[in-house]
Amino acid sequence: MRFSTFVAALLPVGAVFAETWNVTVGGNGTLTFNPTSVNATNGDTIAFTFVSKNHTVTQSSFASPCTNLTTTAGETILDSGFQFIQPNATSFPVYSFNMANATTPLWFYCRQANHCQQGMVFAVNPTAAKSFAAFQAAAMNSSSTSAPAASGGAPSTTPSASGSGTAPPATTSNAAGVIKAGSAAGLLLTGAGLVAGLVL
Ligand SMILES: *[C@@H]1O[C@H](CO)[C@@H](O)[C@H](O)[C@H]1NC(C)=O
Ligand SMILES: *[C@@H]1O[C@H](CO)[C@@H](O)[C@H](O)[C@H]1NC(C)=O
Ligand SMILES: *[C@@H]1O[C@H](CO)[C@@H](O)[C@H](O)[C@H]1NC(C)=O
Ligand SMILES: *[C@@H]1O[C@H](CO)[C@@H](O)[C@H](O)[C@H]1NC(C)=O
Ligand SMILES: *[C@@H]1O[C@H](CO)[C@@H](O)[C@H](O)[C@H]1NC(C)=O
Ligand SMILES: *[C@@H]1O[C@H](CO)[C@@H](O)[C@H](O)[C@H]1NC(C)=O
Ligand SMILES: *[C@@H]1O[C@H](CO)[C@@H](O)[C@H](O)[C@H]1NC(C)=O
Ligand SMILES: *[C@@H]1O[C@H](CO)[C@@H](O)[C@H](O)[C@H]1NC(C)=O
Ligand SMILES: [Cu+2]
């Protein structure tokens, strides 16, 4: 009884409003994210499925499309790592993260070789002022993928401010080939804790 009450109370929080946006990485062997951008709201999940070659999805910034976005401590915020896909593969790894702050657009690139310069970039919630087209044009105009700017030039964005949660996500891999950034569970558990506190 208690459990079903709990589940009923939790469902509207976790299931009804949150959406999953599926992005294919390297579809048909191309250097692309498909779709190239999504409009997500708080609590939504962005799930990247790697289907060919050896790509990454790595967070960057609008100003520096082909450069890791790092915390002030120098850690890259969201990064799938290289996902090598055998040509004969029949199952495909998925990397996903949860949107914590939909007000802040998020920018991504593939850090393999010069894929970024060939336009392999992705955006969440681009705006008229900072459009996907402008971001991609800047990527294709940038010099080769480089190390993050040293202190002073380092972005001040923290994971929570950038929509990726409250801690730099520890990327883990499991037997099913699913790679999860670490923030979504924390957010949902916070919600569950609040609901449980009210119900019990
Ligand atoms: C994304 O994929 C999952 C699992 O295949 C599916 O349940 C969900 O409906 C998909 N979302 C969209 C927006 O297509
Ligand atoms: C792959 O190509 C087919 C046929 O041109 C197309 O229908 C499909 O949408 C493409 N898939 C991706 C992920 O680009
Ligand atoms: C996202 O929303 C903007 C308007 O806010 C719209 O112009 C754009 O086409 C949308 N992008 C997608 C991928 O739905
Ligand atoms: C994938 O690409 C990375 C970076 O170029 C490289 O270090 C790694 O060996 C590649 N993986 C495979 C299996 O080829
Ligand atoms: C795919 O090919 C590789 C090397 O050619 C082989 O080791 C592997 O077992 C094959 N995998 C599948 C799922 O057929
Ligand atoms: C391309 O890069 C050059 C050199 O950094 C810069 O001067 C120019 O404004 C850029 N063009 C665009 C369209 O971003
Ligand atoms: C970007 O971040 C990834 C993941 O932390 C790291 O392995 C890689 O070396 C970084 N790239 C550069 C150019 O610093
Ligand atoms: C969400 O992002 C906006 C715009 O960057 C920022 O002003 C706001 O403080 C952020 N909210 C939270 C809760 O981090
Ligand atoms: Cu790539």
Short mmCIF file of N, CA and C in Angstrom, two decimals, residues 13-145:
data_model
loop_
_atom_site.label_atom_id
_atom_site.label_comp_id
_atom_site.label_asym_id
_atom_site.label_seq_id
_atom_site.Cartn_x
_atom_site.Cartn_y
_atom_site.Cartn_z
N VAL A 13 6.03 13.50 -11.15
CA VAL A 13 7.31 14.21 -11.11
C VAL A 13 8.25 13.65 -12.17
N GLY A 14 8.37 12.34 -12.19
CA GLY A 14 9.43 11.75 -13.00
C GLY A 14 9.01 11.35 -14.40
N ALA A 15 7.76 10.99 -14.59
CA ALA A 15 7.42 10.34 -15.85
C ALA A 15 6.57 11.19 -16.78
N VAL A 16 5.69 11.97 -16.23
CA VAL A 16 4.72 12.62 -17.10
C VAL A 16 5.33 13.80 -17.85
N PHE A 17 6.17 14.58 -17.17
CA PHE A 17 6.65 15.81 -17.79
C PHE A 17 8.02 15.66 -18.46
N ALA A 18 8.82 14.73 -17.96
CA ALA A 18 10.17 14.61 -18.51
C ALA A 18 10.14 13.87 -19.84
N GLU A 19 10.94 14.37 -20.77
CA GLU A 19 11.02 13.76 -22.09
C GLU A 19 12.45 13.29 -22.34
N THR A 20 12.59 12.31 -23.22
CA THR A 20 13.93 11.89 -23.64
C THR A 20 14.12 12.30 -25.08
N TRP A 21 15.21 13.01 -25.33
CA TRP A 21 15.56 13.44 -26.69
C TRP A 21 16.65 12.53 -27.20
N ASN A 22 16.35 11.78 -28.26
CA ASN A 22 17.31 10.81 -28.79
C ASN A 22 18.11 11.43 -29.92
N VAL A 23 19.42 11.37 -29.79
CA VAL A 23 20.31 11.95 -30.79
C VAL A 23 21.21 10.83 -31.32
N THR A 24 21.23 10.67 -32.64
CA THR A 24 22.09 9.66 -33.26
C THR A 24 23.43 10.29 -33.62
N VAL A 25 24.51 9.62 -33.20
CA VAL A 25 25.85 10.14 -33.46
C VAL A 25 26.49 9.27 -34.54
N GLY A 26 26.82 9.91 -35.68
CA GLY A 26 27.48 9.17 -36.76
C GLY A 26 26.54 8.33 -37.59
N GLY A 27 25.29 8.72 -37.69
CA GLY A 27 24.32 7.97 -38.49
C GLY A 27 24.77 7.81 -39.93
N ASN A 28 24.64 6.61 -40.47
CA ASN A 28 25.04 6.32 -41.86
C ASN A 28 26.51 6.64 -42.11
N GLY A 29 27.31 6.59 -41.06
CA GLY A 29 28.74 6.84 -41.22
C GLY A 29 29.11 8.30 -41.41
N THR A 30 28.15 9.21 -41.20
CA THR A 30 28.43 10.64 -41.40
C THR A 30 28.99 11.26 -40.13
N LEU A 31 29.61 12.43 -40.27
CA LEU A 31 30.13 13.17 -39.12
C LEU A 31 29.03 14.11 -38.64
N THR A 32 28.01 13.53 -38.04
CA THR A 32 26.85 14.33 -37.66
C THR A 32 26.24 13.89 -36.33
N PHE A 33 25.59 14.87 -35.70
CA PHE A 33 24.61 14.59 -34.66
C PHE A 33 23.25 14.79 -35.33
N ASN A 34 22.35 13.88 -35.12
CA ASN A 34 21.04 13.98 -35.75
C ASN A 34 19.95 13.71 -34.70
N PRO A 35 19.11 14.72 -34.36
CA PRO A 35 19.09 16.08 -34.90
C PRO A 35 20.30 16.89 -34.44
N THR A 36 20.51 18.07 -35.05
CA THR A 36 21.65 18.90 -34.69
C THR A 36 21.40 19.72 -33.44
N SER A 37 20.13 19.88 -33.06
CA SER A 37 19.84 20.56 -31.80
C SER A 37 18.49 20.09 -31.29
N VAL A 38 18.27 20.26 -30.00
CA VAL A 38 16.96 19.97 -29.41
C VAL A 38 16.60 21.11 -28.48
N ASN A 39 15.31 21.27 -28.25
CA ASN A 39 14.80 22.21 -27.26
C ASN A 39 14.29 21.38 -26.09
N ALA A 40 14.98 21.47 -24.97
CA ALA A 40 14.65 20.62 -23.82
C ALA A 40 14.20 21.48 -22.65
N THR A 41 13.44 20.89 -21.75
CA THR A 41 13.05 21.58 -20.53
C THR A 41 13.66 20.88 -19.33
N ASN A 42 13.59 21.52 -18.18
CA ASN A 42 14.19 20.95 -16.97
C ASN A 42 13.68 19.54 -16.72
N GLY A 43 14.60 18.64 -16.41
CA GLY A 43 14.24 17.27 -16.13
C GLY A 43 14.31 16.37 -17.35
N ASP A 44 14.37 16.95 -18.54
CA ASP A 44 14.48 16.13 -19.75
C ASP A 44 15.85 15.45 -19.81
N THR A 45 15.87 14.34 -20.54
CA THR A 45 17.11 13.60 -20.75
C THR A 45 17.53 13.74 -22.20
N ILE A 46 18.81 13.97 -22.43
CA ILE A 46 19.35 13.97 -23.79
C ILE A 46 20.18 12.70 -23.90
N ALA A 47 19.80 11.82 -24.82
CA ALA A 47 20.47 10.51 -24.95
C ALA A 47 21.11 10.40 -26.32
N PHE A 48 22.43 10.18 -26.33
CA PHE A 48 23.20 10.10 -27.58
C PHE A 48 23.50 8.63 -27.85
N THR A 49 23.11 8.14 -29.01
CA THR A 49 23.43 6.77 -29.40
C THR A 49 24.51 6.81 -30.47
N PHE A 50 25.65 6.16 -30.19
CA PHE A 50 26.79 6.15 -31.11
C PHE A 50 26.65 4.94 -32.04
N VAL A 51 26.57 5.21 -33.35
CA VAL A 51 26.28 4.10 -34.27
C VAL A 51 27.40 3.82 -35.28
N SER A 52 28.43 4.66 -35.35
CA SER A 52 29.52 4.37 -36.30
C SER A 52 30.82 5.02 -35.85
N LYS A 53 31.92 4.55 -36.46
CA LYS A 53 33.23 5.17 -36.29
C LYS A 53 33.64 5.30 -34.83
N ASN A 54 34.17 6.48 -34.48
CA ASN A 54 34.82 6.65 -33.18
C ASN A 54 34.69 8.11 -32.77
N HIS A 55 33.54 8.46 -32.22
CA HIS A 55 33.22 9.85 -31.93
C HIS A 55 33.12 10.09 -30.42
N THR A 56 33.01 11.37 -30.07
CA THR A 56 32.64 11.74 -28.70
C THR A 56 31.50 12.75 -28.78
N VAL A 57 30.83 12.94 -27.67
CA VAL A 57 30.04 14.16 -27.47
C VAL A 57 30.64 14.82 -26.24
N THR A 58 31.10 16.06 -26.43
CA THR A 58 31.89 16.76 -25.42
C THR A 58 31.38 18.18 -25.31
N GLN A 59 31.18 18.63 -24.08
CA GLN A 59 30.64 19.98 -23.90
C GLN A 59 31.69 21.04 -24.24
N SER A 60 31.26 22.06 -24.97
CA SER A 60 32.13 23.21 -25.27
C SER A 60 31.34 24.47 -24.94
N SER A 61 31.72 25.57 -25.54
CA SER A 61 30.99 26.82 -25.30
C SER A 61 30.64 27.43 -26.64
N PHE A 62 29.69 28.34 -26.64
CA PHE A 62 29.33 29.02 -27.88
C PHE A 62 30.54 29.75 -28.46
N ALA A 63 31.32 30.37 -27.58
CA ALA A 63 32.46 31.18 -28.04
C ALA A 63 33.61 30.33 -28.58
N SER A 64 33.79 29.12 -28.02
CA SER A 64 34.89 28.24 -28.45
C SER A 64 34.33 26.85 -28.74
N PRO A 65 33.75 26.69 -29.93
CA PRO A 65 32.97 25.47 -30.21
C PRO A 65 33.78 24.18 -30.17
N CYS A 66 35.08 24.26 -30.47
CA CYS A 66 35.88 23.03 -30.59
C CYS A 66 36.84 22.86 -29.43
N THR A 67 36.49 23.41 -28.27
CA THR A 67 37.35 23.35 -27.09
C THR A 67 36.52 22.87 -25.90
N ASN A 68 37.10 21.94 -25.12
CA ASN A 68 36.40 21.47 -23.92
C ASN A 68 35.94 22.64 -23.06
N LEU A 69 34.74 22.55 -22.54
CA LEU A 69 34.30 23.46 -21.48
C LEU A 69 34.69 22.81 -20.16
N THR A 70 35.42 23.54 -19.33
CA THR A 70 35.90 22.94 -18.08
C THR A 70 35.41 23.72 -16.87
N THR A 71 35.43 23.05 -15.74
CA THR A 71 35.19 23.73 -14.47
C THR A 71 36.42 24.57 -14.17
N THR A 72 36.33 25.43 -13.17
CA THR A 72 37.50 26.22 -12.81
C THR A 72 38.63 25.30 -12.35
N ALA A 73 38.29 24.09 -11.93
CA ALA A 73 39.33 23.12 -11.54
C ALA A 73 39.93 22.42 -12.76
N GLY A 74 39.43 22.74 -13.94
CA GLY A 74 40.02 22.19 -15.15
C GLY A 74 39.40 20.89 -15.64
N GLU A 75 38.34 20.45 -14.98
CA GLU A 75 37.71 19.21 -15.42
C GLU A 75 36.68 19.48 -16.51
N THR A 76 36.72 18.64 -17.56
CA THR A 76 35.72 18.76 -18.61
C THR A 76 34.36 18.41 -18.02
N ILE A 77 33.34 19.18 -18.36
CA ILE A 77 32.06 19.04 -17.67
C ILE A 77 31.30 17.81 -18.17
N LEU A 78 30.92 17.79 -19.42
CA LEU A 78 30.23 16.61 -19.95
C LEU A 78 31.05 16.05 -21.10
N ASP A 79 31.38 14.77 -21.04
CA ASP A 79 32.18 14.14 -22.09
C ASP A 79 31.90 12.65 -22.09
N SER A 80 31.58 12.13 -23.26
CA SER A 80 31.26 10.70 -23.36
C SER A 80 32.50 9.83 -23.43
N GLY A 81 33.65 10.43 -23.72
CA GLY A 81 34.82 9.62 -24.08
C GLY A 81 34.64 9.09 -25.49
N PHE A 82 35.72 8.57 -26.07
CA PHE A 82 35.64 8.02 -27.43
C PHE A 82 34.83 6.73 -27.44
N GLN A 83 33.89 6.66 -28.35
CA GLN A 83 33.04 5.48 -28.49
C GLN A 83 33.33 4.85 -29.85
N PHE A 84 34.13 3.80 -29.83
CA PHE A 84 34.48 3.13 -31.08
C PHE A 84 33.42 2.07 -31.40
N ILE A 85 32.88 2.13 -32.60
CA ILE A 85 31.82 1.20 -33.00
C ILE A 85 32.35 0.31 -34.12
N GLN A 86 32.36 -1.00 -33.87
CA GLN A 86 32.75 -1.94 -34.92
C GLN A 86 31.77 -1.83 -36.10
N PRO A 87 32.28 -1.95 -37.33
CA PRO A 87 31.37 -1.88 -38.49
C PRO A 87 30.26 -2.92 -38.40
N ASN A 88 30.53 -4.05 -37.75
CA ASN A 88 29.52 -5.11 -37.66
C ASN A 88 28.73 -5.06 -36.35
N ALA A 89 28.83 -3.97 -35.61
CA ALA A 89 28.18 -3.90 -34.29
C ALA A 89 26.67 -4.06 -34.41
N THR A 90 26.08 -4.70 -33.41
CA THR A 90 24.63 -4.86 -33.40
C THR A 90 24.00 -4.20 -32.18
N SER A 91 24.84 -3.75 -31.23
CA SER A 91 24.30 -2.95 -30.13
C SER A 91 25.20 -1.72 -30.01
N PHE A 92 24.60 -0.64 -29.52
CA PHE A 92 25.28 0.66 -29.62
C PHE A 92 25.27 1.37 -28.28
N PRO A 93 26.41 1.94 -27.88
CA PRO A 93 26.47 2.62 -26.59
C PRO A 93 25.65 3.91 -26.57
N VAL A 94 25.10 4.19 -25.41
CA VAL A 94 24.30 5.40 -25.22
C VAL A 94 24.92 6.21 -24.09
N TYR A 95 25.10 7.49 -24.34
CA TYR A 95 25.57 8.42 -23.30
C TYR A 95 24.43 9.40 -23.06
N SER A 96 24.09 9.64 -21.81
CA SER A 96 22.98 10.56 -21.58
C SER A 96 23.25 11.46 -20.39
N PHE A 97 22.57 12.58 -20.38
CA PHE A 97 22.63 13.47 -19.22
C PHE A 97 21.27 14.13 -19.07
N ASN A 98 21.08 14.74 -17.92
CA ASN A 98 19.81 15.33 -17.56
C ASN A 98 19.90 16.84 -17.56
N MET A 99 18.88 17.49 -18.09
CA MET A 99 18.86 18.96 -18.11
C MET A 99 18.45 19.49 -16.74
N ALA A 100 19.32 20.29 -16.14
CA ALA A 100 18.99 20.88 -14.85
C ALA A 100 18.54 22.33 -14.99
N ASN A 101 19.06 23.02 -16.00
CA ASN A 101 18.71 24.44 -16.15
C ASN A 101 18.51 24.75 -17.64
N ALA A 102 17.29 24.64 -18.07
CA ALA A 102 16.99 24.82 -19.49
C ALA A 102 17.16 26.26 -19.95
N THR A 103 17.34 27.17 -19.01
CA THR A 103 17.54 28.58 -19.37
C THR A 103 18.91 28.82 -19.99
N THR A 104 19.84 27.92 -19.68
CA THR A 104 21.21 28.07 -20.20
C THR A 104 21.39 27.16 -21.41
N PRO A 105 21.65 27.71 -22.60
CA PRO A 105 21.93 26.83 -23.74
C PRO A 105 23.21 26.02 -23.49
N LEU A 106 23.24 24.81 -24.04
CA LEU A 106 24.44 23.96 -23.90
C LEU A 106 24.99 23.68 -25.30
N TRP A 107 26.31 23.64 -25.39
CA TRP A 107 26.99 23.48 -26.68
C TRP A 107 27.92 22.28 -26.63
N PHE A 108 27.99 21.53 -27.73
CA PHE A 108 28.76 20.29 -27.75
C PHE A 108 29.50 20.13 -29.07
N TYR A 109 30.57 19.33 -29.03
CA TYR A 109 31.29 18.98 -30.26
C TYR A 109 31.81 17.57 -30.15
N CYS A 110 32.29 17.04 -31.26
CA CYS A 110 33.02 15.77 -31.26
C CYS A 110 34.49 16.11 -31.28
N ARG A 111 35.26 15.52 -30.33
CA ARG A 111 36.68 15.89 -30.27
C ARG A 111 37.59 14.93 -31.02
N GLN A 112 37.03 14.10 -31.88
CA GLN A 112 37.87 13.26 -32.75
C GLN A 112 38.48 14.12 -33.86
N ALA A 113 39.83 14.02 -34.00
CA ALA A 113 40.55 14.67 -35.10
C ALA A 113 39.95 16.04 -35.42
N ASN A 114 39.55 16.26 -36.68
CA ASN A 114 39.00 17.56 -37.07
C ASN A 114 37.50 17.48 -37.34
N HIS A 115 36.82 16.58 -36.65
CA HIS A 115 35.38 16.45 -36.87
C HIS A 115 34.64 17.75 -36.56
N CYS A 116 35.09 18.45 -35.52
CA CYS A 116 34.43 19.71 -35.15
C CYS A 116 34.55 20.72 -36.28
N GLN A 117 35.74 20.80 -36.85
CA GLN A 117 35.97 21.74 -37.96
C GLN A 117 35.16 21.33 -39.19
N GLN A 118 34.73 20.07 -39.22
CA GLN A 118 33.87 19.63 -40.32
C GLN A 118 32.39 19.79 -39.94
N GLY A 119 32.14 20.46 -38.81
CA GLY A 119 30.78 20.82 -38.46
C GLY A 119 30.07 19.82 -37.56
N MET A 120 30.83 18.91 -36.93
CA MET A 120 30.18 17.90 -36.07
C MET A 120 29.96 18.49 -34.68
N VAL A 121 28.88 19.28 -34.59
CA VAL A 121 28.54 19.97 -33.34
C VAL A 121 27.05 19.83 -33.07
N PHE A 122 26.68 20.14 -31.82
CA PHE A 122 25.31 19.90 -31.35
C PHE A 122 24.97 20.96 -30.30
N ALA A 123 23.71 21.33 -30.22
CA ALA A 123 23.29 22.34 -29.23
C ALA A 123 21.99 21.94 -28.55
N VAL A 124 21.86 22.34 -27.30
CA VAL A 124 20.59 22.24 -26.58
C VAL A 124 20.11 23.66 -26.31
N ASN A 125 18.90 23.94 -26.72
CA ASN A 125 18.27 25.23 -26.49
C ASN A 125 19.06 26.43 -27.05
N PRO A 126 19.45 26.36 -28.32
CA PRO A 126 20.04 27.55 -28.94
C PRO A 126 18.99 28.65 -29.01
N THR A 127 19.44 29.87 -29.16
CA THR A 127 18.53 31.02 -29.20
C THR A 127 18.71 31.77 -30.51
N ALA A 128 17.89 32.76 -30.72
CA ALA A 128 18.04 33.57 -31.93
C ALA A 128 19.41 34.26 -31.93
N ALA A 129 19.81 34.76 -30.75
CA ALA A 129 21.10 35.46 -30.66
C ALA A 129 22.27 34.49 -30.77
N LYS A 130 22.11 33.31 -30.19
CA LYS A 130 23.16 32.28 -30.26
C LYS A 130 22.55 31.06 -30.93
N SER A 131 22.56 31.09 -32.26
CA SER A 131 21.87 30.05 -33.01
C SER A 131 22.78 28.86 -33.28
N PHE A 132 22.16 27.72 -33.59
CA PHE A 132 22.96 26.57 -33.98
C PHE A 132 23.78 26.89 -35.22
N ALA A 133 23.19 27.58 -36.19
CA ALA A 133 23.90 27.88 -37.44
C ALA A 133 25.15 28.71 -37.17
N ALA A 134 25.03 29.70 -36.26
CA ALA A 134 26.19 30.53 -35.94
C ALA A 134 27.26 29.71 -35.22
N PHE A 135 26.81 28.83 -34.33
CA PHE A 135 27.73 27.96 -33.59
C PHE A 135 28.48 27.04 -34.55
N GLN A 136 27.75 26.45 -35.47
CA GLN A 136 28.38 25.52 -36.41
C GLN A 136 29.34 26.26 -37.35
N ALA A 137 28.94 27.46 -37.77
CA ALA A 137 29.82 28.24 -38.64
C ALA A 137 31.12 28.57 -37.92
N ALA A 138 31.02 28.92 -36.64
CA ALA A 138 32.21 29.23 -35.85
C ALA A 138 33.08 27.98 -35.68
N ALA A 139 32.44 26.82 -35.50
CA ALA A 139 33.19 25.57 -35.38
C ALA A 139 33.99 25.31 -36.65
N MET A 140 33.33 25.50 -37.78
CA MET A 140 33.97 25.19 -39.06
C MET A 140 35.05 26.22 -39.41
N ASN A 141 35.01 27.35 -38.71
CA ASN A 141 35.99 28.41 -38.93
C ASN A 141 37.10 28.38 -37.87
N SER A 142 37.03 27.44 -36.93
CA SER A 142 38.01 27.50 -35.85
C SER A 142 39.26 26.71 -36.20
N SER A 143 40.34 27.07 -35.56
CA SER A 143 41.58 26.33 -35.78
C SER A 143 41.43 24.97 -35.11
N SER A 144 42.45 24.14 -35.24
CA SER A 144 42.31 22.75 -34.79
C SER A 144 41.95 22.68 -33.31
N THR A 145 41.28 21.61 -32.94
CA THR A 145 40.84 21.36 -31.57
C THR A 145 42.00 21.57 -30.61
#
